[in-house]
XYZ file of C-alpha atoms in Angstrom:
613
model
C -11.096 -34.473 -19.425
C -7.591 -34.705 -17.675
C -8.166 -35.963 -14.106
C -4.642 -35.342 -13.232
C -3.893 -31.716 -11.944
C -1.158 -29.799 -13.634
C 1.398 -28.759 -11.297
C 2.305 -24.563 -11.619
C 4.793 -22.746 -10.334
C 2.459 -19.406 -10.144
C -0.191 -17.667 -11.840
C -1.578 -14.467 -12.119
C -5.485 -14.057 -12.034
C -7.472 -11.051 -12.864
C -11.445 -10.836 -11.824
C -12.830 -7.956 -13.955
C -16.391 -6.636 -14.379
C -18.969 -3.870 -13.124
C -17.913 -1.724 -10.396
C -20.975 -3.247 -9.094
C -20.108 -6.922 -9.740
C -18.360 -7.475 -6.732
C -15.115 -8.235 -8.210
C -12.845 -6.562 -4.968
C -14.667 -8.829 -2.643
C -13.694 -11.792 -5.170
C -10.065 -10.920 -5.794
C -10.145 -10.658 -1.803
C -11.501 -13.647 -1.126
C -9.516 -15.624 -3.951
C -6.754 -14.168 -2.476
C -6.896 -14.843 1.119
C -8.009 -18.169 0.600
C -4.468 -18.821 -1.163
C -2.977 -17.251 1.613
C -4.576 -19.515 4.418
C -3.396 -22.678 1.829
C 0.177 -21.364 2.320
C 0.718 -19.803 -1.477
C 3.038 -16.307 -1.374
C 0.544 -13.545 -2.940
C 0.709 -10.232 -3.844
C -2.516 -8.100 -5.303
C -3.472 -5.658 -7.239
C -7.396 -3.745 -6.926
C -7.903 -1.829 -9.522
C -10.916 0.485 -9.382
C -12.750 3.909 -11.047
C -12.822 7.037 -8.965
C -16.412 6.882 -9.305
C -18.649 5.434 -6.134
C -20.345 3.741 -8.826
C -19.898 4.512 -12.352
C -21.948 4.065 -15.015
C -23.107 0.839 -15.277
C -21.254 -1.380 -18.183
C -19.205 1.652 -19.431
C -15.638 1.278 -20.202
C -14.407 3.788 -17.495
C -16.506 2.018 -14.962
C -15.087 -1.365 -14.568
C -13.573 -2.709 -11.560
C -10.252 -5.076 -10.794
C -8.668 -7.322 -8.941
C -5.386 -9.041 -10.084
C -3.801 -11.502 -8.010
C -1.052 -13.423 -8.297
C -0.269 -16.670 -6.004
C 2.932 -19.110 -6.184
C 4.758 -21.733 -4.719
C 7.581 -19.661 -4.920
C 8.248 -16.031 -3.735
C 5.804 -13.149 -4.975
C 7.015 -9.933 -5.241
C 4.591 -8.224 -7.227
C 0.879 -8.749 -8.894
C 2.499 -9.633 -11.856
C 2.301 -8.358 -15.625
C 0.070 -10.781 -18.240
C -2.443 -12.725 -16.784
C -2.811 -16.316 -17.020
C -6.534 -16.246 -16.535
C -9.069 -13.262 -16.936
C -13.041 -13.203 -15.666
C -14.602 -10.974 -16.889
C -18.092 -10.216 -16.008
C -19.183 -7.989 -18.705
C -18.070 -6.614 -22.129
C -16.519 -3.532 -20.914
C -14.075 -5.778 -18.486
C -12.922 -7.721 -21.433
C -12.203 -4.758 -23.962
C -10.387 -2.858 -20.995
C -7.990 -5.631 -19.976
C -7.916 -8.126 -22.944
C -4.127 -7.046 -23.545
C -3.537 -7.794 -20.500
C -3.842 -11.797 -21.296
C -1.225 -14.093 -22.090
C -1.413 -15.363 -25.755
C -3.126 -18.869 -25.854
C -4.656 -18.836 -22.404
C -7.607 -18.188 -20.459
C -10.721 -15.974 -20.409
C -13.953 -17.021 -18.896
C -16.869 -14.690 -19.850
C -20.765 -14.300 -18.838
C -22.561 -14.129 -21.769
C -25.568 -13.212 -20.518
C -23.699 -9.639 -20.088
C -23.236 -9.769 -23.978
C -26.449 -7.999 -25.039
C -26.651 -5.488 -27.713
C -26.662 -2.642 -25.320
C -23.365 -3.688 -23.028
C -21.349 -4.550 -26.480
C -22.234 -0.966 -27.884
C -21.545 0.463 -23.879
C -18.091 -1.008 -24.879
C -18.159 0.132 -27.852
C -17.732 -3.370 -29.613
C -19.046 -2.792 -33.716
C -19.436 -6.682 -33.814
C -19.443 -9.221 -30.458
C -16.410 -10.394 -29.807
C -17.595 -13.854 -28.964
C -18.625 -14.752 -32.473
C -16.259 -12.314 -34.843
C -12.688 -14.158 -34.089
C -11.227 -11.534 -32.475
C -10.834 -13.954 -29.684
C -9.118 -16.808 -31.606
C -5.785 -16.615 -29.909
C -7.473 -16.893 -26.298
C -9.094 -20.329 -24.829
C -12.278 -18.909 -24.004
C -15.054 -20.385 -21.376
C -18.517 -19.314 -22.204
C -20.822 -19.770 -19.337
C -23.943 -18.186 -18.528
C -23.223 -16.934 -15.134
C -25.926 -15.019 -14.540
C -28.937 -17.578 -15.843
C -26.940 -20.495 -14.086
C -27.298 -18.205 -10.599
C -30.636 -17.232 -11.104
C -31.738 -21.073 -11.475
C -29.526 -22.023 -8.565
C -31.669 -19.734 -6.462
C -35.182 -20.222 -8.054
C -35.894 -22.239 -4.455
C -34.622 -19.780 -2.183
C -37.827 -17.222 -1.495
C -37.781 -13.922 -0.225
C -34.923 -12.707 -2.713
C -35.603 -10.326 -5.163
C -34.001 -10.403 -8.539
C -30.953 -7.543 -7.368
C -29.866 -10.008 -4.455
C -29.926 -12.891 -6.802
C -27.743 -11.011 -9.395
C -25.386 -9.792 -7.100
C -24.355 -13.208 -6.183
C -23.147 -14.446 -9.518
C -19.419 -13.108 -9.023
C -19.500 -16.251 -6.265
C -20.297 -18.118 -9.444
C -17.233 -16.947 -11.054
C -15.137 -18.038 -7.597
C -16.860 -21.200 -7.458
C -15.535 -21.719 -10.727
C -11.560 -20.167 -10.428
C -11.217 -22.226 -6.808
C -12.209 -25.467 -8.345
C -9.670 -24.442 -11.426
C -6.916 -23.637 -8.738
C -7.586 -26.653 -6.365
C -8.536 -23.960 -3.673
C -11.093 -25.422 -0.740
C -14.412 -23.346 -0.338
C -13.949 -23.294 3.961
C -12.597 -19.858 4.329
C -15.163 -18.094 1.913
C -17.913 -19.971 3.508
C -16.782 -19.008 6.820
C -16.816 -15.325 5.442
C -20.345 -15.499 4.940
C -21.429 -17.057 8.437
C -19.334 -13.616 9.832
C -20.147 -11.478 7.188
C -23.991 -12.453 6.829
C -24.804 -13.789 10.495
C -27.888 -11.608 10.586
C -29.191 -12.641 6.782
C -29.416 -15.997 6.988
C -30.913 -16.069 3.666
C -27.910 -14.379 2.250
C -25.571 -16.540 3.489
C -27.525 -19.521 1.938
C -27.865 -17.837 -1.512
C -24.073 -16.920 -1.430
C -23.138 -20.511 -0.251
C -25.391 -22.663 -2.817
C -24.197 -19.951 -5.914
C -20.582 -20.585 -4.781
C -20.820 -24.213 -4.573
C -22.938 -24.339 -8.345
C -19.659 -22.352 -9.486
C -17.276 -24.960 -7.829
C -19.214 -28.292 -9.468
C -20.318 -26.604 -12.498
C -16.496 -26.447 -13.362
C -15.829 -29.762 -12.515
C -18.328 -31.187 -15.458
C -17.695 -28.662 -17.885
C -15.693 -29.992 -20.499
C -14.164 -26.754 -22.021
C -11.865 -27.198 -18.883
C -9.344 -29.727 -19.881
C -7.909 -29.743 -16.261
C -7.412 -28.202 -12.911
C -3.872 -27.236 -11.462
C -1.783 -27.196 -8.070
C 0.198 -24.203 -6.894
C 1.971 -26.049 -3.948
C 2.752 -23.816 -0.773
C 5.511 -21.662 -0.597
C 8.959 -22.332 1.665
C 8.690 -19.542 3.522
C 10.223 -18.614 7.500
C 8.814 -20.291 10.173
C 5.778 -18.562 11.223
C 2.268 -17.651 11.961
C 1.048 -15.567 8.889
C -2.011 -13.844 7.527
C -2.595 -11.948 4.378
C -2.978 -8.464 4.955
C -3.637 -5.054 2.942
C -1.564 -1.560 3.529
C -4.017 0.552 4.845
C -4.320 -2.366 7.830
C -0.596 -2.754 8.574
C 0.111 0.863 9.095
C -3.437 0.918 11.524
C -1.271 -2.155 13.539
C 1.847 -0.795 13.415
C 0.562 1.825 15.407
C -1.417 -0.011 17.494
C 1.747 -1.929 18.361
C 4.114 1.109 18.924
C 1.527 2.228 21.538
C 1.648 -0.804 23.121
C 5.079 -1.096 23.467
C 4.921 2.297 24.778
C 2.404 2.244 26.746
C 1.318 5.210 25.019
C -2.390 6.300 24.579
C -2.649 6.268 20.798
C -4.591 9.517 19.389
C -5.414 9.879 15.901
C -6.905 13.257 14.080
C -8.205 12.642 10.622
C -9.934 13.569 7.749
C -11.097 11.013 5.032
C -9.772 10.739 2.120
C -9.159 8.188 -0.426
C -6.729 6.235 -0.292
C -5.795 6.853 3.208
C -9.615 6.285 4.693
C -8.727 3.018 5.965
C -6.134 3.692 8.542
C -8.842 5.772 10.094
C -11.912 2.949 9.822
C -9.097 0.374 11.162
C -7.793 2.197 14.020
C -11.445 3.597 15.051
C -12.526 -0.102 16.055
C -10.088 -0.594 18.907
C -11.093 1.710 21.343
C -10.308 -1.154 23.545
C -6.491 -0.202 22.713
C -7.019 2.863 24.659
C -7.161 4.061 20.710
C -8.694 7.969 20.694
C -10.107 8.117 16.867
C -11.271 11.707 16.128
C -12.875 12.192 12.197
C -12.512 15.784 11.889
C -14.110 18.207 9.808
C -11.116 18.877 8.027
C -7.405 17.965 6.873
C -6.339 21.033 9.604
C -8.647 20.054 12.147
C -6.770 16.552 11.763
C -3.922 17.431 12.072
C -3.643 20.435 14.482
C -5.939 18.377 16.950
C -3.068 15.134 16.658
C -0.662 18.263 17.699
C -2.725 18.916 20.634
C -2.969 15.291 21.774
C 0.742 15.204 21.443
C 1.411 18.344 23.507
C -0.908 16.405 26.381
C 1.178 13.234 25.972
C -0.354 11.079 23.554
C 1.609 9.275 20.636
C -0.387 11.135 17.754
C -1.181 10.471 14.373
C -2.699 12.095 11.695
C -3.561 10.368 8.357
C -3.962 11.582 3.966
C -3.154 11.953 0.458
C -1.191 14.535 -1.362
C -3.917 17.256 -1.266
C -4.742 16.961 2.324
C -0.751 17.383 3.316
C -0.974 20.251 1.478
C -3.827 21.809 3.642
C -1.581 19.959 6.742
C 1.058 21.945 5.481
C 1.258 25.113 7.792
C 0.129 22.801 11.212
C 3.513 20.021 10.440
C 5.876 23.197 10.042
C 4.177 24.190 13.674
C 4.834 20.819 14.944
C 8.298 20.782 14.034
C 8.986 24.443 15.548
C 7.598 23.343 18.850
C 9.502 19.783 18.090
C 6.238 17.838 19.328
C 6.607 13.561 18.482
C 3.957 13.966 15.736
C 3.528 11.222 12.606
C 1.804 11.949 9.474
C 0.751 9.585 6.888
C 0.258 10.187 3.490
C -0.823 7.557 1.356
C 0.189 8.602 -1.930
C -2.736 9.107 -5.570
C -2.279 10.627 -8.535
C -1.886 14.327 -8.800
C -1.937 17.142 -8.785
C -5.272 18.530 -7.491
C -8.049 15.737 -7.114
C -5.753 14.056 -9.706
C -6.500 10.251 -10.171
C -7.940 9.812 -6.298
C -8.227 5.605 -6.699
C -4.533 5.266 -8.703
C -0.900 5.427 -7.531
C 1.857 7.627 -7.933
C 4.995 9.128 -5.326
C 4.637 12.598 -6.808
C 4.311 13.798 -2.880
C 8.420 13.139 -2.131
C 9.148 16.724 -2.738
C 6.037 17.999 -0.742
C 6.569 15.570 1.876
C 10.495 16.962 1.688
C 10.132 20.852 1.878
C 6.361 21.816 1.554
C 6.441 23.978 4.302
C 7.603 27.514 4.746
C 10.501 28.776 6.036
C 14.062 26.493 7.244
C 11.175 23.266 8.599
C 13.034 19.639 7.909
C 11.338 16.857 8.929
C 11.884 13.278 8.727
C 11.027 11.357 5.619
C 10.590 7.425 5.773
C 8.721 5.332 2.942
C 7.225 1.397 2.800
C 8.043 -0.832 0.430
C 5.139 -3.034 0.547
C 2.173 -4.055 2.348
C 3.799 -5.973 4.960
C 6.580 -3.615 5.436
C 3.619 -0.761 6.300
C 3.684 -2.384 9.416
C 7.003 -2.077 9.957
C 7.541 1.425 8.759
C 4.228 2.279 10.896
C 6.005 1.071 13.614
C 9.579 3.134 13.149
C 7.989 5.880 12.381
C 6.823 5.904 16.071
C 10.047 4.945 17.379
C 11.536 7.944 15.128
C 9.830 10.394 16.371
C 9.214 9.359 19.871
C 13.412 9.449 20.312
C 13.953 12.379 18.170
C 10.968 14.359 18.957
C 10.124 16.172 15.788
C 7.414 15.132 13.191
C 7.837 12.350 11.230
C 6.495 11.905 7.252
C 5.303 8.514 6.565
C 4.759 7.765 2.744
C 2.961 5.238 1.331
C 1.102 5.211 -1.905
C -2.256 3.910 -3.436
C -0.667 0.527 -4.869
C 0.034 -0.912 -1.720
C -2.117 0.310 0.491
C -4.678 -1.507 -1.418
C -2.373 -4.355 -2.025
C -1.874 -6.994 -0.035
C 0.782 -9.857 1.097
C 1.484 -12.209 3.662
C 2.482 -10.900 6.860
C 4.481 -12.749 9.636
C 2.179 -11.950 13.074
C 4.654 -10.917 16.068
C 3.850 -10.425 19.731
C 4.868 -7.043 20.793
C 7.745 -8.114 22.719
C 9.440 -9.203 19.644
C 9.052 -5.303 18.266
C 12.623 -3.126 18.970
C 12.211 -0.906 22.155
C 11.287 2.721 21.372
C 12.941 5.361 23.640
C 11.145 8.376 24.476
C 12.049 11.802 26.302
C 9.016 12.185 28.720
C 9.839 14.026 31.702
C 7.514 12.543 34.856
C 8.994 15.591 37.549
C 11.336 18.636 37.460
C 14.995 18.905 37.792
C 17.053 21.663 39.400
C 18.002 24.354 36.829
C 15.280 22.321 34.211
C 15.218 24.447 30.966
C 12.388 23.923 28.007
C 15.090 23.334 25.445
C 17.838 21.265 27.395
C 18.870 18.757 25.076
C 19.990 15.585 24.935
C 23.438 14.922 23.684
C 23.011 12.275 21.060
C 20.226 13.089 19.440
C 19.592 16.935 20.145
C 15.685 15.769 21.245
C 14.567 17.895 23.642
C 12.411 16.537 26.997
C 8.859 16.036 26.608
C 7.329 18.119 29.646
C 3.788 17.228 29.359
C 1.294 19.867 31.081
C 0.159 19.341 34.751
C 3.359 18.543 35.578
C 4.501 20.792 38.718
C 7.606 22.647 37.719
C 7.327 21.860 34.094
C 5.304 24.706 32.867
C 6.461 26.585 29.400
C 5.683 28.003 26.087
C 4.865 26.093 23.343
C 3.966 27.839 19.657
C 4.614 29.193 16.299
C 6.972 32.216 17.034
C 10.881 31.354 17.518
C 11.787 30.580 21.146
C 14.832 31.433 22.981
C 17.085 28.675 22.776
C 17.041 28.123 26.493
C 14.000 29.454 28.244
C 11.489 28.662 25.724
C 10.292 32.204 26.038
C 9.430 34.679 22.706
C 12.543 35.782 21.379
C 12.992 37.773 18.109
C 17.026 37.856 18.777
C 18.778 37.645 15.174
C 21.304 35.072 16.153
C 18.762 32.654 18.797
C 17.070 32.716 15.138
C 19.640 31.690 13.269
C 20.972 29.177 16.100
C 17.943 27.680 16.428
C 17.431 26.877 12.788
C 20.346 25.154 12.569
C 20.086 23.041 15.571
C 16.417 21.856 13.843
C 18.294 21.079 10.997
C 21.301 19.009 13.080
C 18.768 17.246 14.972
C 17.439 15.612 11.808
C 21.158 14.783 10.320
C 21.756 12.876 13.381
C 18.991 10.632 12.609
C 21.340 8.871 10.474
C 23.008 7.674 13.504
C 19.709 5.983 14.645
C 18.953 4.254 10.887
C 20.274 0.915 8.941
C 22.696 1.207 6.515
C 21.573 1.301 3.137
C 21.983 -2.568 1.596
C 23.037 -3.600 -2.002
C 20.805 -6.220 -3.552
C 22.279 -8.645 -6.146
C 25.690 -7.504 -7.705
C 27.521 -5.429 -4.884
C 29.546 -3.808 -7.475
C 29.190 -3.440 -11.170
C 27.830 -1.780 -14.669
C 24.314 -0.160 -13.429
C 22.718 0.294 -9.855
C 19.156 0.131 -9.845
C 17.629 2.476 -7.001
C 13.957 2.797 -6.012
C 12.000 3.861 -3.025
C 8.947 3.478 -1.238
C 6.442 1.342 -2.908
C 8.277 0.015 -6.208
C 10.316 -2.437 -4.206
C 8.381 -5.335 -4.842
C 8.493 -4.456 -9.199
C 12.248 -3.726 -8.537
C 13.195 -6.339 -7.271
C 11.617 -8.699 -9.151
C 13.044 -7.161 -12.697
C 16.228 -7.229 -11.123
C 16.070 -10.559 -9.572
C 15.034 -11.514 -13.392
C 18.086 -10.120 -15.455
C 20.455 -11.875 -12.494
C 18.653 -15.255 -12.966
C 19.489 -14.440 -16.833
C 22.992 -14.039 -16.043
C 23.470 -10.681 -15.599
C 25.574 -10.639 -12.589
C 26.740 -6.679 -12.879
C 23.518 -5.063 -12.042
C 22.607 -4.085 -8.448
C 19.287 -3.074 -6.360
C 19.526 -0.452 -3.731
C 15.858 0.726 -2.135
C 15.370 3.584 0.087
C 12.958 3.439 2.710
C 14.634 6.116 4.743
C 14.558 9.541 2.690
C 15.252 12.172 4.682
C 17.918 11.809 6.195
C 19.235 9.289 3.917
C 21.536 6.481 5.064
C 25.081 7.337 6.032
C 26.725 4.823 3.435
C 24.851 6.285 0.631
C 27.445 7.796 -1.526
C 29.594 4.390 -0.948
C 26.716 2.695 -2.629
C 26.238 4.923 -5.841
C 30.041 5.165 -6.038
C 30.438 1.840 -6.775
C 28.512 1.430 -9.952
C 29.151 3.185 -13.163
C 25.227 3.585 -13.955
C 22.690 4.638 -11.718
C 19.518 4.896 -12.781
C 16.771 5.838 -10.127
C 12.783 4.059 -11.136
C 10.012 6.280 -9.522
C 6.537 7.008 -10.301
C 6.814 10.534 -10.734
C 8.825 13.234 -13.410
C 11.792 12.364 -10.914
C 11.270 13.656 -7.794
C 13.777 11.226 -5.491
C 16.476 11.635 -8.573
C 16.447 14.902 -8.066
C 17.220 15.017 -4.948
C 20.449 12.342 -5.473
C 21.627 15.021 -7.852
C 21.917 18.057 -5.666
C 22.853 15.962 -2.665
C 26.103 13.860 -5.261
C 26.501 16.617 -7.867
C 29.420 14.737 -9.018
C 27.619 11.241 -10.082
C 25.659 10.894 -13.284
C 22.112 9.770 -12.170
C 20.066 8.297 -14.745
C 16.139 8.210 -14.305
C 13.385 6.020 -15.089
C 9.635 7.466 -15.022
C 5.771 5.620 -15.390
C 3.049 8.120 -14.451
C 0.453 6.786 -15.699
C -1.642 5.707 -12.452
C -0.127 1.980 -12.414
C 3.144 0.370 -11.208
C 6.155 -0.671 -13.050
C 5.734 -4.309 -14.803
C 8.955 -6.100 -15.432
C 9.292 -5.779 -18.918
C 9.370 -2.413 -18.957
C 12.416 -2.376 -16.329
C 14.716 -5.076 -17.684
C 14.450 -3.624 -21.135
C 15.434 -0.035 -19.582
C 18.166 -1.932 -17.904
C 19.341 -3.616 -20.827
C 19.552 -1.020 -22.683
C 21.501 0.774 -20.376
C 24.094 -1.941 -19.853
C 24.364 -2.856 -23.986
């Protein structure tokens, strides 16, 4: 065996098995130990709709890809270097996934007659050659965990079994030169009641870790030095999480009592299990019995002063449809979430997709724009969490947050700030009367009207569905107060522009083909981009919208000055669409995946390249 480690640049792991096998706690643990040794990582869990599918079936297995480098990481990555897979049905559903010529570990106690024909293998593909091209590690995971823990009593054979995937780790951090601290330290906080658990999980984890060090089908282990990245505190962190602390810092900037009104739903559940555990925060979680409950309650709490949230997916803002056109005729500060899944209906709950843009755009009756903003990636949730707030705290009307299933789940290193480092956030609270005060006086700049929050003497008005009188705030069925007032709804949002970034040019700044995206596809973007301009072609550009509606100011400057623009989305070209009618006169191309999965890079630079040829 090689004693010297091979150096790597980056590699891309993928933990695959049972949706029972623990493999999202692995890929999470793999993956946050990289990120406390100071690797750049992005990640990709993969997982069935089911809560727990059929056990070895091909529908039911479970993922976690992860990719960790020494240089920056801007998406989970396409082949994997390295694939453990727990069972049969985990190696048939992602073997094409794996680079030619490297490396799949495999338990082959899972091999039995009844998982291969579960996975419908005619022959097992451990002893017919199908494998031949792949350096494959045999181990017996499950009898080598089973004899670890023959000493520990009061275990019964499910708790034993359950604790081979820390086998499987044991093995991939000794591989990867990873230490075994932080998952240990999981354990202790995880497990501090179960003190039998902890051991189990501890002694399987550290049989794993030596039983790679002897085994002689691994000629080596490797390095993946730490990446240069800005000075810092940092911690690796998922979607879901960001946006929960986003908002937990906009309040406290604030000073804001944060209220949120929700309904679970996958893949948005999280924000609400986050935010619910900081009550301390002066956080008011409500679960309510329903996406309208949710979000008609968050109106209510906004009404009474509160910055209010409400949290889904694409079928819930659908149901949330008729209360956000409410919030935005009484022109409440309201912010609603929707973490984006596959569609329509129940669609693909547990994949990803940004078929919601249109929804999110005009899904409501009537003349009812509302502002449209979109993360890139699970960092930036934080971020966008955060101006979201600010948006509709200084602009007071209801603002759309999109993310989508892929990074929600995802997750990346985050830089930590303190809140004074976050912008300051304006709002238009009114804490007494004025002479001659008026419901719908406005300010200047941004057409926001005051927020006159009940109980306050001399403040007392109408608030509700039915058009109000442009200056009393009283009932008024008056043709042209209608038509006024529709308008001025529609100015205020324009004038948003004046309160967003520019949109920025990536790469080439002028050239043959523009690349646009939006929302969630930054990271695969950019990358695929970043690829063909390390290849030498210098006359493609990246432009990605996070702000959607309104869009940035400079945005017909930008398309102008390609001849190609082609516009990557995964949908049937929702966001293209919209470039068309809004820049009749410029060609926009289109690029589409729906298929439940984000864009891989070779998939993009061969679209490109074609398009430049």
């Amino acid at each position: 065996m090689n004693t010297q480690p091979e150096v790597l640049e980056a590699v891309i792991i993928r933990f695959v098995g049972d949706s029972g096998d623990g493999m999202q706690l692995t890929g999470t643990q793999f993956s946050g130990t990289s990120a406390m040794f100071g690797n750049d990582v992005a990640t990709f869990p993969n997982y069935p709709a089911e809560i727990r599918a059929p056990q070895g079936s091909l529908y039911g297995v479970s993922g976690f890809q992860v990719h960790i480098g020494s240089v920056e990481i801007s998406t989970p990555g396409d082949e994997v270097d390295l694939l453990v897979a727990m069972n049969p049905a985990g190696l048939k559903t992602n073997l094409h996934a794996v680079k030619p010529g490297h490396t799949i570990i495999v338990d082959t106690d899972s091999f039995s007659k009844k998982n291969l024909d579960k996975a419908q293998y005619a022959t097992n593909p451990l002893e017919d050659g199908s494998l031949d091209n792949y350096r494959v590690i045999e181990v017996a995971m499950t009898s080598l965990t089973k004899e670890a823990l023959k000493d520990i009593e009061g275990l019964d054979n499910k708790s034993i079994t359950r604790t081979k995937n820390m086998f499987a780790l044991g093995m991939v951090y000794w591989m990867y030169d990873r230490t075994l601290d932080h998952t240990i330290n999981f354990f202790k906080t995880k497990f501090k009641s179960k003190p039998r658990i902890i051991e189990a999980n501890t002694k399987v984890l550290n049989t794993g870790f030596y039983y790679a060090e002897t085994l002689e089908l691994i000629p080596n282990s490797y390095v993946i030095s730490p990446a240069k990245m800005n000075a810092g505190t940092y911690r690796i962190i998922m979607g879901n999480t960001a946006i929960a602390w986003g908002f937990l810092a906009a309040a406290e900037k604030t000073g804001l009592d944060l209220f949120l009104g929700s309904y679970p739903i996958t893949p948005a559940s999280d924000i609400l299990h986050e935010l619910a555990k900081h009550k301390h925060f002066g956080v008011k979680a409500l679960q309510a019995e329903d996406e309208i409950a949710g979000i008609t309650s968050a109106i209510g709490a906004s009404f009474a002063g509160d910055l209010a949230i409400t949290t889904t997916s694409g079928p819930g803002l659908a149901l949330k449809g008729e209360a956000l056109g409410l919030a935005m005729m009484i022109e409440m500060p309201l912010v609603v979430v929707n973490v984006q899944r596959g569609g329509p209906s129940t669609g693909l709950p547990t994949k990803t997709e940004q078929s919601d843009l249109l929804q999110a755009m005009y899904g409501r009756n009537g003349e009812s724009p509302v502002i449209v903003i979109a993360a890139g990636s699970p960092a930036s949730c934080f971020d966008f969490a955060y101006e979201a707030c600010r948006l509709t705290l200084e602009h007071m009307t209801p603002v759309v947050l999109l993310s989508d299933g892929y990074i929600a789940n995802g997750s990346g290193p985050w830089k930590i700030r303190t809140v004074d480092e976050m912008p300051d956030i304006k709002n238009h609270i009114l804490t007494k009367a004025y002479d001659e005060w008026h419901p719908y006086d406005r300010d200047e700049d941004t057409l926001a009207r005051k927020w006159a929050i009940p109980g306050t003497p001399g403040l007392e008005h109408r608030v509700g569905g039915l058009e109000k009188d442009k200056v009393s705030g009283n009932v008024s069925y008056v043709p042209e107060n209608h038509e006024y007032m529709i308008k001025i709804r529609a100015e205020k949002i324009q004038r948003v522009q004046n309160n967003i970034p520019d949109l920025d040019i990536e790469f080439a700044q002028e050239g043959d083909l523009l690349v646009i995206g939006w929302g969630g596809t930054y990271g695969s973007l950019h990358s695929a981009v970043k690829q063909m301009s390390e290849q030498g072609f210098d006359n493609v550009g990246f432009a990605h919208f996070n702000y959607l509606n309104p869009m940035p100011k400079n945005t017909r400057d930008v398309l102008e000055r390609f001849k190609k623009v082609v516009v990557c989305e995964l949908n049937n070209g929702q966001f293209a669409h919209i470039l068309r009618s809004y820049f009749p006169n410029i060609e926009i191309d289109q690029f589409n995946k729906i298929q439940g999965l984000p864009f891989n890079n070779s998939e993009l630079t061969q679209k490109f390249k074609q398009m430049i040829a």
